[in-house]
PDB file of C-alpha atoms in Angstrom:
ATOM      1  CA  MET T   1     122.549 150.259 -54.804  1.00 71.00           C
ATOM      2  CA  ALA T   2     119.196 148.537 -54.580  1.00 90.00           C
ATOM      3  CA  VAL T   3     118.962 146.579 -51.427  1.00 97.00           C
ATOM      4  CA  LEU T   4     116.319 144.210 -52.410  1.00 98.00           C
ATOM      5  CA  GLU T   5     114.348 142.701 -55.310  1.00 98.00           C
ATOM      6  CA  VAL T   6     110.728 141.882 -55.104  1.00 98.00           C
ATOM      7  CA  ARG T   7     108.712 139.717 -57.771  1.00 98.00           C
ATOM      8  CA  GLN T   8     105.005 139.974 -57.096  1.00 98.00           C
ATOM      9  CA  GLY T   9     102.756 136.851 -57.633  1.00 98.00           C
ATOM     10  CA  THR T  10      99.222 135.838 -56.780  1.00 97.00           C
ATOM     11  CA  SER T  11      99.970 132.612 -54.865  1.00 98.00           C
ATOM     12  CA  PRO T  12      99.400 132.623 -51.039  1.00 98.00           C
ATOM     13  CA  VAL T  13     103.038 131.418 -50.875  1.00 98.00           C
ATOM     14  CA  ILE T  14     105.807 134.087 -50.524  1.00 98.00           C
ATOM     15  CA  LEU T  15     109.500 132.990 -50.821  1.00 99.00           C
ATOM     16  CA  GLY T  16     112.029 134.963 -48.717  1.00 98.00           C
ATOM     17  CA  PHE T  17     115.745 135.090 -49.557  1.00 98.00           C
ATOM     18  CA  PRO T  18     117.523 137.066 -46.734  1.00 98.00           C
ATOM     19  CA  HIS T  19     120.991 135.443 -47.306  1.00 98.00           C
ATOM     20  CA  THR T  20     121.693 135.201 -51.062  1.00 98.00           C
ATOM     21  CA  GLY T  21     122.817 138.652 -51.739  1.00 98.00           C
ATOM     22  CA  THR T  22     126.563 139.323 -52.202  1.00 98.00           C
ATOM     23  CA  ASP T  23     126.447 143.117 -52.696  1.00 98.00           C
ATOM     24  CA  VAL T  24     128.650 145.066 -50.223  1.00 98.00           C
ATOM     25  CA  PRO T  25     129.033 148.847 -50.397  1.00 97.00           C
ATOM     26  CA  PRO T  26     132.617 149.948 -50.979  1.00 98.00           C
ATOM     27  CA  VAL T  27     132.925 151.699 -47.635  1.00 97.00           C
ATOM     28  CA  ILE T  28     132.007 148.542 -45.838  1.00 98.00           C
ATOM     29  CA  TRP T  29     134.122 146.253 -48.249  1.00 98.00           C
ATOM     30  CA  ASP T  30     137.158 148.375 -47.289  1.00 98.00           C
ATOM     31  CA  ARG T  31     136.792 147.318 -43.745  1.00 98.00           C
ATOM     32  CA  LEU T  32     136.584 143.556 -44.307  1.00 98.00           C
ATOM     33  CA  ASN T  33     139.815 141.584 -43.946  1.00 98.00           C
ATOM     34  CA  ASP T  34     140.725 138.843 -46.574  1.00 98.00           C
ATOM     35  CA  ASN T  35     138.651 136.082 -44.797  1.00 98.00           C
ATOM     36  CA  GLY T  36     135.521 138.441 -44.690  1.00 98.00           C
ATOM     37  CA  ARG T  37     136.039 139.232 -48.439  1.00 98.00           C
ATOM     38  CA  LEU T  38     135.478 135.594 -49.262  1.00 98.00           C
ATOM     39  CA  LEU T  39     131.749 135.981 -48.369  1.00 98.00           C
ATOM     40  CA  ALA T  40     132.009 132.393 -47.532  1.00 97.00           C
ATOM     41  CA  ASP T  41     128.728 132.278 -45.472  1.00 98.00           C
ATOM     42  CA  THR T  42     126.453 133.161 -48.403  1.00 98.00           C
ATOM     43  CA  ASP T  43     123.371 131.084 -48.992  1.00 98.00           C
ATOM     44  CA  TRP T  44     124.926 130.223 -52.431  1.00 98.00           C
ATOM     45  CA  HIS T  45     122.523 129.987 -55.410  1.00 98.00           C
ATOM     46  CA  ILE T  46     119.440 129.443 -53.256  1.00 98.00           C
ATOM     47  CA  HIS T  47     117.365 131.958 -55.381  1.00 98.00           C
ATOM     48  CA  GLU T  48     118.408 130.009 -58.675  1.00 98.00           C
ATOM     49  CA  LEU T  49     117.636 126.711 -56.876  1.00 98.00           C
ATOM     50  CA  TYR T  50     113.936 127.810 -56.229  1.00 98.00           C
ATOM     51  CA  ASP T  51     113.426 129.687 -59.513  1.00 98.00           C
ATOM     52  CA  GLY T  52     110.247 128.647 -61.347  1.00 98.00           C
ATOM     53  CA  LEU T  53     109.274 125.976 -58.820  1.00 98.00           C
ATOM     54  CA  LEU T  54     105.977 127.778 -58.027  1.00 98.00           C
ATOM     55  CA  ALA T  55     104.935 129.968 -60.949  1.00 94.00           C
ATOM     56  CA  ASP T  56     102.878 132.436 -59.036  1.00 96.00           C
ATOM     57  CA  ALA T  57     104.887 132.689 -55.822  1.00 98.00           C
ATOM     58  CA  THR T  58     105.878 136.229 -54.649  1.00 98.00           C
ATOM     59  CA  THR T  59     109.614 136.642 -53.870  1.00 98.00           C
ATOM     60  CA  VAL T  60     111.521 139.017 -51.677  1.00 98.00           C
ATOM     61  CA  ARG T  61     115.278 138.944 -51.892  1.00 98.00           C
ATOM     62  CA  ALA T  62     117.813 140.783 -50.037  1.00 98.00           C
ATOM     63  CA  THR T  63     120.764 141.673 -52.421  1.00 98.00           C
ATOM     64  CA  PHE T  64     123.084 142.913 -49.602  1.00 98.00           C
ATOM     65  CA  HIS T  65     125.423 140.384 -47.949  1.00 98.00           C
ATOM     66  CA  ARG T  66     124.779 139.226 -44.457  1.00 97.00           C
ATOM     67  CA  TYR T  67     128.178 140.745 -43.281  1.00 98.00           C
ATOM     68  CA  VAL T  68     126.600 144.145 -44.066  1.00 98.00           C
ATOM     69  CA  ILE T  69     123.786 143.103 -41.640  1.00 98.00           C
ATOM     70  CA  ASP T  70     121.892 139.849 -41.238  1.00 97.00           C
ATOM     71  CA  ALA T  71     118.321 140.351 -42.407  1.00 97.00           C
ATOM     72  CA  ASN T  72     117.297 137.229 -40.389  1.00 97.00           C
ATOM     73  CA  ARG T  73     118.320 138.659 -37.108  1.00 96.00           C
ATOM     74  CA  ASP T  74     116.409 140.335 -34.386  1.00 95.00           C
ATOM     75  CA  PRO T  75     116.898 144.180 -34.952  1.00 95.00           C
ATOM     76  CA  GLN T  76     117.481 144.295 -31.208  1.00 92.00           C
ATOM     77  CA  GLY T  77     120.275 141.812 -31.364  1.00 82.00           C
ATOM     78  CA  ALA T  78     118.801 139.195 -29.196  1.00 81.00           C
ATOM     79  CA  SER T  79     120.087 135.681 -29.875  1.00 74.00           C
ATOM     80  CA  LEU T  80     117.555 132.934 -30.942  1.00 74.00           C
ATOM     81  CA  TYR T  81     119.789 130.192 -29.613  1.00 72.00           C
ATOM     82  CA  PRO T  82     121.019 131.395 -26.115  1.00 69.00           C
ATOM     83  CA  GLY T  83     124.200 129.580 -24.879  1.00 67.00           C
ATOM     84  CA  GLN T  84     124.963 128.228 -28.441  1.00 75.00           C
ATOM     85  CA  ASN T  85     127.568 129.715 -30.924  1.00 67.00           C
ATOM     86  CA  THR T  86     125.861 131.837 -33.602  1.00 77.00           C
ATOM     87  CA  THR T  87     126.519 134.977 -35.444  1.00 82.00           C
ATOM     88  CA  GLY T  88     124.770 138.363 -34.607  1.00 87.00           C
ATOM     89  CA  LEU T  89     122.883 141.070 -36.376  1.00 95.00           C
ATOM     90  CA  VAL T  90     126.229 142.325 -37.844  1.00 96.00           C
ATOM     91  CA  PRO T  91     128.537 139.374 -37.560  1.00 95.00           C
ATOM     92  CA  GLU T  92     131.988 139.854 -36.032  1.00 95.00           C
ATOM     93  CA  THR T  93     133.154 136.446 -37.172  1.00 96.00           C
ATOM     94  CA  ASP T  94     132.340 133.935 -39.949  1.00 97.00           C
ATOM     95  CA  PHE T  95     130.665 130.579 -39.265  1.00 96.00           C
ATOM     96  CA  ASP T  96     133.915 129.092 -38.314  1.00 96.00           C
ATOM     97  CA  GLY T  97     134.471 131.589 -35.545  1.00 95.00           C
ATOM     98  CA  ARG T  98     137.107 133.595 -37.498  1.00 97.00           C
ATOM     99  CA  SER T  99     137.263 137.353 -37.578  1.00 97.00           C
ATOM    100  CA  ILE T 100     135.954 138.959 -40.846  1.00 98.00           C
ATOM    101  CA  TRP T 101     136.914 142.537 -40.193  1.00 98.00           C
ATOM    102  CA  LYS T 102     140.301 144.312 -40.247  1.00 98.00           C
ATOM    103  CA  SER T 103     141.878 145.206 -36.957  1.00 97.00           C
ATOM    104  CA  GLY T 104     140.058 148.257 -35.362  1.00 96.00           C
ATOM    105  CA  ALA T 105     137.322 148.246 -38.228  1.00 97.00           C
ATOM    106  CA  ALA T 106     134.630 146.235 -36.650  1.00 95.00           C
ATOM    107  CA  PRO T 107     131.185 147.965 -36.865  1.00 96.00           C
ATOM    108  CA  THR T 108     130.296 150.260 -34.170  1.00 96.00           C
ATOM    109  CA  GLU T 109     126.826 150.820 -32.610  1.00 95.00           C
ATOM    110  CA  ALA T 110     126.410 153.883 -34.995  1.00 97.00           C
ATOM    111  CA  ASP T 111     127.415 151.632 -37.960  1.00 97.00           C
ATOM    112  CA  ILE T 112     124.740 149.189 -36.855  1.00 97.00           C
ATOM    113  CA  ALA T 113     122.109 151.730 -36.469  1.00 97.00           C
ATOM    114  CA  GLU T 114     122.778 153.023 -39.910  1.00 98.00           C
ATOM    115  CA  ARG T 115     122.748 149.522 -41.462  1.00 98.00           C
ATOM    116  CA  LEU T 116     119.444 148.821 -39.779  1.00 98.00           C
ATOM    117  CA  ARG T 117     117.897 151.778 -41.258  1.00 98.00           C
ATOM    118  CA  ASP T 118     119.373 151.324 -44.785  1.00 98.00           C
ATOM    119  CA  PHE T 119     119.176 147.661 -45.243  1.00 98.00           C
ATOM    120  CA  HIS T 120     117.397 145.557 -42.571  1.00 98.00           C
ATOM    121  CA  ALA T 121     114.299 147.877 -42.266  1.00 98.00           C
ATOM    122  CA  PRO T 122     113.729 148.260 -46.047  1.00 98.00           C
ATOM    123  CA  TYR T 123     113.971 144.520 -46.529  1.00 98.00           C
ATOM    124  CA  HIS T 124     111.334 143.725 -43.791  1.00 98.00           C
ATOM    125  CA  ALA T 125     109.199 146.695 -44.914  1.00 98.00           C
ATOM    126  CA  ALA T 126     109.048 145.042 -48.353  1.00 98.00           C
ATOM    127  CA  LEU T 127     108.438 141.670 -46.917  1.00 98.00           C
ATOM    128  CA  ALA T 128     105.703 142.811 -44.624  1.00 98.00           C
ATOM    129  CA  ALA T 129     103.968 144.625 -47.388  1.00 98.00           C
ATOM    130  CA  GLU T 130     103.974 141.577 -49.608  1.00 98.00           C
ATOM    131  CA  ILE T 131     102.643 139.522 -46.852  1.00 98.00           C
ATOM    132  CA  GLU T 132      99.729 141.928 -46.285  1.00 98.00           C
ATOM    133  CA  ARG T 133      99.090 142.070 -50.100  1.00 98.00           C
ATOM    134  CA  VAL T 134      98.946 138.311 -50.385  1.00 98.00           C
ATOM    135  CA  LYS T 135      96.750 137.987 -47.349  1.00 97.00           C
ATOM    136  CA  SER T 136      94.400 140.609 -48.715  1.00 97.00           C
ATOM    137  CA  ILE T 137      93.973 138.395 -51.815  1.00 96.00           C
ATOM    138  CA  HIS T 138      93.426 135.076 -50.019  1.00 96.00           C
ATOM    139  CA  GLY T 139      92.724 135.769 -46.410  1.00 96.00           C
ATOM    140  CA  ILE T 140      96.055 133.915 -45.683  1.00 97.00           C
ATOM    141  CA  ALA T 141      99.624 134.190 -46.585  1.00 98.00           C
ATOM    142  CA  VAL T 142     102.498 131.542 -46.029  1.00 98.00           C
ATOM    143  CA  LEU T 143     106.110 132.871 -45.809  1.00 98.00           C
ATOM    144  CA  TYR T 144     108.562 130.069 -46.880  1.00 98.00           C
ATOM    145  CA  ASP T 145     112.007 131.191 -45.795  1.00 98.00           C
ATOM    146  CA  CYS T 146     114.789 129.880 -48.061  1.00 98.00           C
ATOM    147  CA  HIS T 147     118.309 129.159 -46.602  1.00 98.00           C
ATOM    148  CA  SER T 148     121.365 127.066 -46.992  1.00 98.00           C
ATOM    149  CA  ILE T 149     124.520 126.236 -44.905  1.00 98.00           C
ATOM    150  CA  ARG T 150     127.507 124.037 -45.150  1.00 98.00           C
ATOM    151  CA  SER T 151     126.849 120.635 -43.758  1.00 97.00           C
ATOM    152  CA  HIS T 152     130.029 120.553 -41.503  1.00 96.00           C
ATOM    153  CA  ILE T 153     130.546 123.620 -39.351  1.00 96.00           C
ATOM    154  CA  PRO T 154     131.978 122.430 -35.898  1.00 94.00           C
ATOM    155  CA  PHE T 155     131.726 126.061 -34.475  1.00 93.00           C
ATOM    156  CA  LEU T 156     127.881 126.036 -34.972  1.00 93.00           C
ATOM    157  CA  PHE T 157     126.886 122.401 -34.523  1.00 92.00           C
ATOM    158  CA  GLU T 158     128.226 118.849 -34.067  1.00 92.00           C
ATOM    159  CA  GLY T 159     128.525 116.143 -36.826  1.00 94.00           C
ATOM    160  CA  THR T 160     126.776 116.409 -40.099  1.00 96.00           C
ATOM    161  CA  LEU T 161     123.619 118.563 -40.712  1.00 97.00           C
ATOM    162  CA  PRO T 162     120.905 116.679 -42.317  1.00 98.00           C
ATOM    163  CA  ASP T 163     119.994 117.647 -45.998  1.00 98.00           C
ATOM    164  CA  PHE T 164     116.603 119.121 -45.040  1.00 98.00           C
ATOM    165  CA  ASN T 165     116.295 121.183 -41.913  1.00 98.00           C
ATOM    166  CA  ILE T 166     112.694 122.370 -41.323  1.00 98.00           C
ATOM    167  CA  GLY T 167     112.130 125.072 -38.781  1.00 98.00           C
ATOM    168  CA  THR T 168     108.835 126.003 -37.254  1.00 98.00           C
ATOM    169  CA  ASP T 169     109.721 127.083 -33.722  1.00 97.00           C
ATOM    170  CA  MET T 170     108.303 123.794 -32.333  1.00 98.00           C
ATOM    171  CA  GLY T 171     105.157 124.146 -34.431  1.00 98.00           C
ATOM    172  CA  GLN T 172     104.293 127.629 -33.405  1.00 98.00           C
ATOM    173  CA  THR T 173     104.755 129.542 -36.700  1.00 98.00           C
ATOM    174  CA  CYS T 174     102.449 127.723 -39.036  1.00 98.00           C
ATOM    175  CA  ALA T 175      99.515 125.418 -39.229  1.00 98.00           C
ATOM    176  CA  PRO T 176     100.324 121.619 -38.425  1.00 98.00           C
ATOM    177  CA  GLU T 177      99.175 120.740 -42.013  1.00 98.00           C
ATOM    178  CA  ILE T 178     101.899 123.049 -43.466  1.00 98.00           C
ATOM    179  CA  GLU T 179     104.602 121.563 -41.188  1.00 98.00           C
ATOM    180  CA  GLN T 180     103.477 118.117 -41.968  1.00 98.00           C
ATOM    181  CA  ALA T 181     103.491 118.622 -45.705  1.00 98.00           C
ATOM    182  CA  ALA T 182     107.041 119.755 -45.642  1.00 98.00           C
ATOM    183  CA  LEU T 183     108.073 116.835 -43.336  1.00 98.00           C
ATOM    184  CA  ASP T 184     106.195 114.110 -45.415  1.00 98.00           C
ATOM    185  CA  VAL T 185     108.043 115.256 -48.654  1.00 98.00           C
ATOM    186  CA  THR T 186     111.473 115.364 -47.090  1.00 98.00           C
ATOM    187  CA  THR T 187     111.188 112.096 -45.125  1.00 98.00           C
ATOM    188  CA  ALA T 188     110.086 110.266 -48.259  1.00 98.00           C
ATOM    189  CA  ALA T 189     112.912 111.805 -50.469  1.00 98.00           C
ATOM    190  CA  SER T 190     115.167 108.801 -51.295  1.00 98.00           C
ATOM    191  CA  GLY T 191     118.765 109.370 -50.619  1.00 97.00           C
ATOM    192  CA  TYR T 192     118.217 112.490 -48.335  1.00 98.00           C
ATOM    193  CA  THR T 193     118.042 113.002 -44.742  1.00 98.00           C
ATOM    194  CA  SER T 194     115.795 115.379 -42.666  1.00 98.00           C
ATOM    195  CA  ILE T 195     114.863 116.836 -39.428  1.00 98.00           C
ATOM    196  CA  LEU T 196     112.123 118.854 -37.978  1.00 98.00           C
ATOM    197  CA  ASN T 197     113.069 121.604 -35.535  1.00 97.00           C
ATOM    198  CA  GLY T 198     116.578 120.296 -34.909  1.00 96.00           C
ATOM    199  CA  ARG T 199     119.619 122.663 -34.837  1.00 91.00           C
ATOM    200  CA  PHE T 200     117.618 125.226 -36.980  1.00 93.00           C
ATOM    201  CA  LYS T 201     114.114 125.784 -35.508  1.00 95.00           C
ATOM    202  CA  GLY T 202     113.404 128.819 -37.680  1.00 95.00           C
ATOM    203  CA  GLY T 203     115.149 132.237 -37.609  1.00 95.00           C
ATOM    204  CA  TRP T 204     113.937 135.534 -36.520  1.00 97.00           C
ATOM    205  CA  THR T 205     111.942 136.094 -39.657  1.00 98.00           C
ATOM    206  CA  THR T 206     110.120 132.892 -39.399  1.00 98.00           C
ATOM    207  CA  ARG T 207     109.395 133.515 -35.659  1.00 97.00           C
ATOM    208  CA  PHE T 208     108.434 137.141 -36.110  1.00 98.00           C
ATOM    209  CA  TYR T 209     105.873 136.797 -38.990  1.00 98.00           C
ATOM    210  CA  GLY T 210     104.581 133.222 -38.239  1.00 98.00           C
ATOM    211  CA  LYS T 211     101.388 133.925 -36.360  1.00 98.00           C
ATOM    212  CA  PRO T 212      98.845 131.199 -37.647  1.00 98.00           C
ATOM    213  CA  GLU T 213      95.999 132.901 -35.529  1.00 96.00           C
ATOM    214  CA  THR T 214      96.273 135.951 -37.744  1.00 97.00           C
ATOM    215  CA  GLY T 215      96.312 133.982 -41.103  1.00 97.00           C
ATOM    216  CA  VAL T 216     100.020 134.442 -41.487  1.00 98.00           C
ATOM    217  CA  HIS T 217     102.079 131.250 -41.441  1.00 98.00           C
ATOM    218  CA  ALA T 218     105.803 130.850 -41.780  1.00 98.00           C
ATOM    219  CA  ILE T 219     108.227 127.982 -42.252  1.00 98.00           C
ATOM    220  CA  GLN T 220     111.943 127.924 -42.757  1.00 98.00           C
ATOM    221  CA  MET T 221     113.853 125.478 -44.792  1.00 98.00           C
ATOM    222  CA  GLU T 222     117.670 125.202 -44.233  1.00 98.00           C
ATOM    223  CA  LEU T 223     119.259 123.070 -46.842  1.00 98.00           C
ATOM    224  CA  ALA T 224     122.699 121.479 -46.640  1.00 98.00           C
ATOM    225  CA  GLN T 225     124.823 122.858 -49.332  1.00 98.00           C
ATOM    226  CA  SER T 226     126.050 119.406 -50.249  1.00 98.00           C
ATOM    227  CA  THR T 227     122.550 118.933 -51.854  1.00 98.00           C
ATOM    228  CA  HIS T 228     123.175 121.378 -54.635  1.00 98.00           C
ATOM    229  CA  LEU T 229     126.773 122.608 -54.783  1.00 98.00           C
ATOM    230  CA  ALA T 230     129.861 121.023 -56.441  1.00 98.00           C
ATOM    231  CA  ALA T 231     131.652 121.382 -53.207  1.00 97.00           C
ATOM    232  CA  GLU T 232     131.113 123.237 -49.942  1.00 97.00           C
ATOM    233  CA  ALA T 233     134.134 125.458 -50.451  1.00 96.00           C
ATOM    234  CA  LEU T 234     135.387 128.077 -52.879  1.00 95.00           C
ATOM    235  CA  PRO T 235     134.151 128.827 -55.504  1.00 96.00           C
ATOM    236  CA  PHE T 236     130.918 127.224 -54.201  1.00 97.00           C
ATOM    237  CA  ALA T 237     129.764 126.336 -57.665  1.00 98.00           C
ATOM    238  CA  TYR T 238     126.147 125.288 -58.511  1.00 98.00           C
ATOM    239  CA  HIS T 239     125.914 121.602 -59.408  1.00 98.00           C
ATOM    240  CA  PRO T 240     123.107 121.340 -62.127  1.00 98.00           C
ATOM    241  CA  ALA T 241     122.489 117.654 -61.812  1.00 98.00           C
ATOM    242  CA  LYS T 242     122.387 117.678 -57.919  1.00 98.00           C
ATOM    243  CA  ALA T 243     120.108 120.686 -58.012  1.00 98.00           C
ATOM    244  CA  GLU T 244     117.588 119.292 -60.532  1.00 98.00           C
ATOM    245  CA  ARG T 245     117.309 116.189 -58.419  1.00 98.00           C
ATOM    246  CA  LEU T 246     116.708 118.265 -55.358  1.00 98.00           C
ATOM    247  CA  ARG T 247     114.205 120.691 -57.127  1.00 98.00           C
ATOM    248  CA  VAL T 248     111.818 117.836 -57.635  1.00 98.00           C
ATOM    249  CA  HIS T 249     111.287 117.605 -53.877  1.00 98.00           C
ATOM    250  CA  LEU T 250     111.301 121.428 -53.315  1.00 98.00           C
ATOM    251  CA  LYS T 251     108.648 121.793 -55.938  1.00 98.00           C
ATOM    252  CA  ASP T 252     106.566 119.123 -54.348  1.00 98.00           C
ATOM    253  CA  ILE T 253     106.890 120.948 -50.946  1.00 98.00           C
ATOM    254  CA  LEU T 254     105.771 124.246 -52.275  1.00 98.00           C
ATOM    255  CA  THR T 255     102.914 122.879 -54.305  1.00 98.00           C
ATOM    256  CA  ARG T 256     101.616 120.985 -51.329  1.00 98.00           C
ATOM    257  CA  ILE T 257     101.910 124.072 -49.136  1.00 98.00           C
ATOM    258  CA  GLU T 258     100.200 126.242 -51.665  1.00 98.00           C
ATOM    259  CA  ARG T 259      97.355 123.720 -51.925  1.00 98.00           C
ATOM    260  CA  ILE T 260      96.899 123.514 -48.145  1.00 98.00           C
ATOM    261  CA  ALA T 261      96.889 127.405 -47.971  1.00 98.00           C
ATOM    262  CA  LEU T 262      94.136 127.643 -50.490  1.00 96.00           C
ATOM    263  CA  ASP T 263      92.236 124.850 -48.633  1.00 95.00           C
ATOM    264  CA  LEU T 264      92.770 126.741 -45.333  1.00 93.00           C
ATOM    265  CA  ALA T 265      91.488 129.918 -46.884  1.00 92.00           C
ATOM    266  CA  SER T 266      88.464 128.288 -48.387  1.00 88.00           C
ATOM    267  CA  GLN T 267      87.554 126.689 -45.007  1.00 87.00           C
ATOM    268  CA  LYS T 268      87.968 130.071 -43.287  1.00 76.00           C
ATOM    269  CA  ASN T 269      85.654 131.797 -45.911  1.00 72.00           C
ATOM    270  CA  ASN T 270      83.091 128.912 -45.381  1.00 74.00           C
ATOM    271  CA  ASN T 271      83.130 129.460 -41.701  1.00 69.00           C
ATOM    272  CA  ARG T 272      82.181 133.130 -41.844  1.00 64.00           C
TER     273      ARG T 272
END
């Protein structure tokens, strides 16, 4: 099976989709228990939500499910949130802390190494290649990493998650103008809640690639699924009316970030 999809564009903005895939190879599917086979922790419909919002944006999308291996985790297995509940490189549980594997069928170290080679590494090789390609065009690249999650998950966080969750690792992964643009749009969005560097401060992808001093910026947007799904439960159906209302703000964010990136590239060229 193809493990990723790439659509090349000429914008300085790249959209990453590490968690929208639902493909699970049969040999792995056979080891999932009934709970795991629900694939409940998918970032449901996120690639559809962003489709067409920025005409020339490059997109890199993993087609495999995060239960195969999580493309947004450190390949060494290090936790981004020490001391907090989270899921690992190859999850042992779902977001509610319930097992996803049949008894005795949890992935071994050999399984993880194989999945790193066959899934995680190809996704990041493609993402890195697109970042370099876009940077070669503009002298700058902005990775906007697209995510979603249920708004109520007591195992992972208390209370209700805000609608927009912007992550920049406390401002380290992108220029302040890029962070501010996302914050300005989300805080002004009527009827929505937002936070900067709250429970989600940017995953491994954002932190690994986001190095503004090299001309590569990264920002993560974690959306509460209540903003675009009919319900945060099976069958996790897309809600067109909710989604269209949300897409207005997402388009505004991406358009502003693209404009800022082009301005930063122009300033860099003028200062040579």
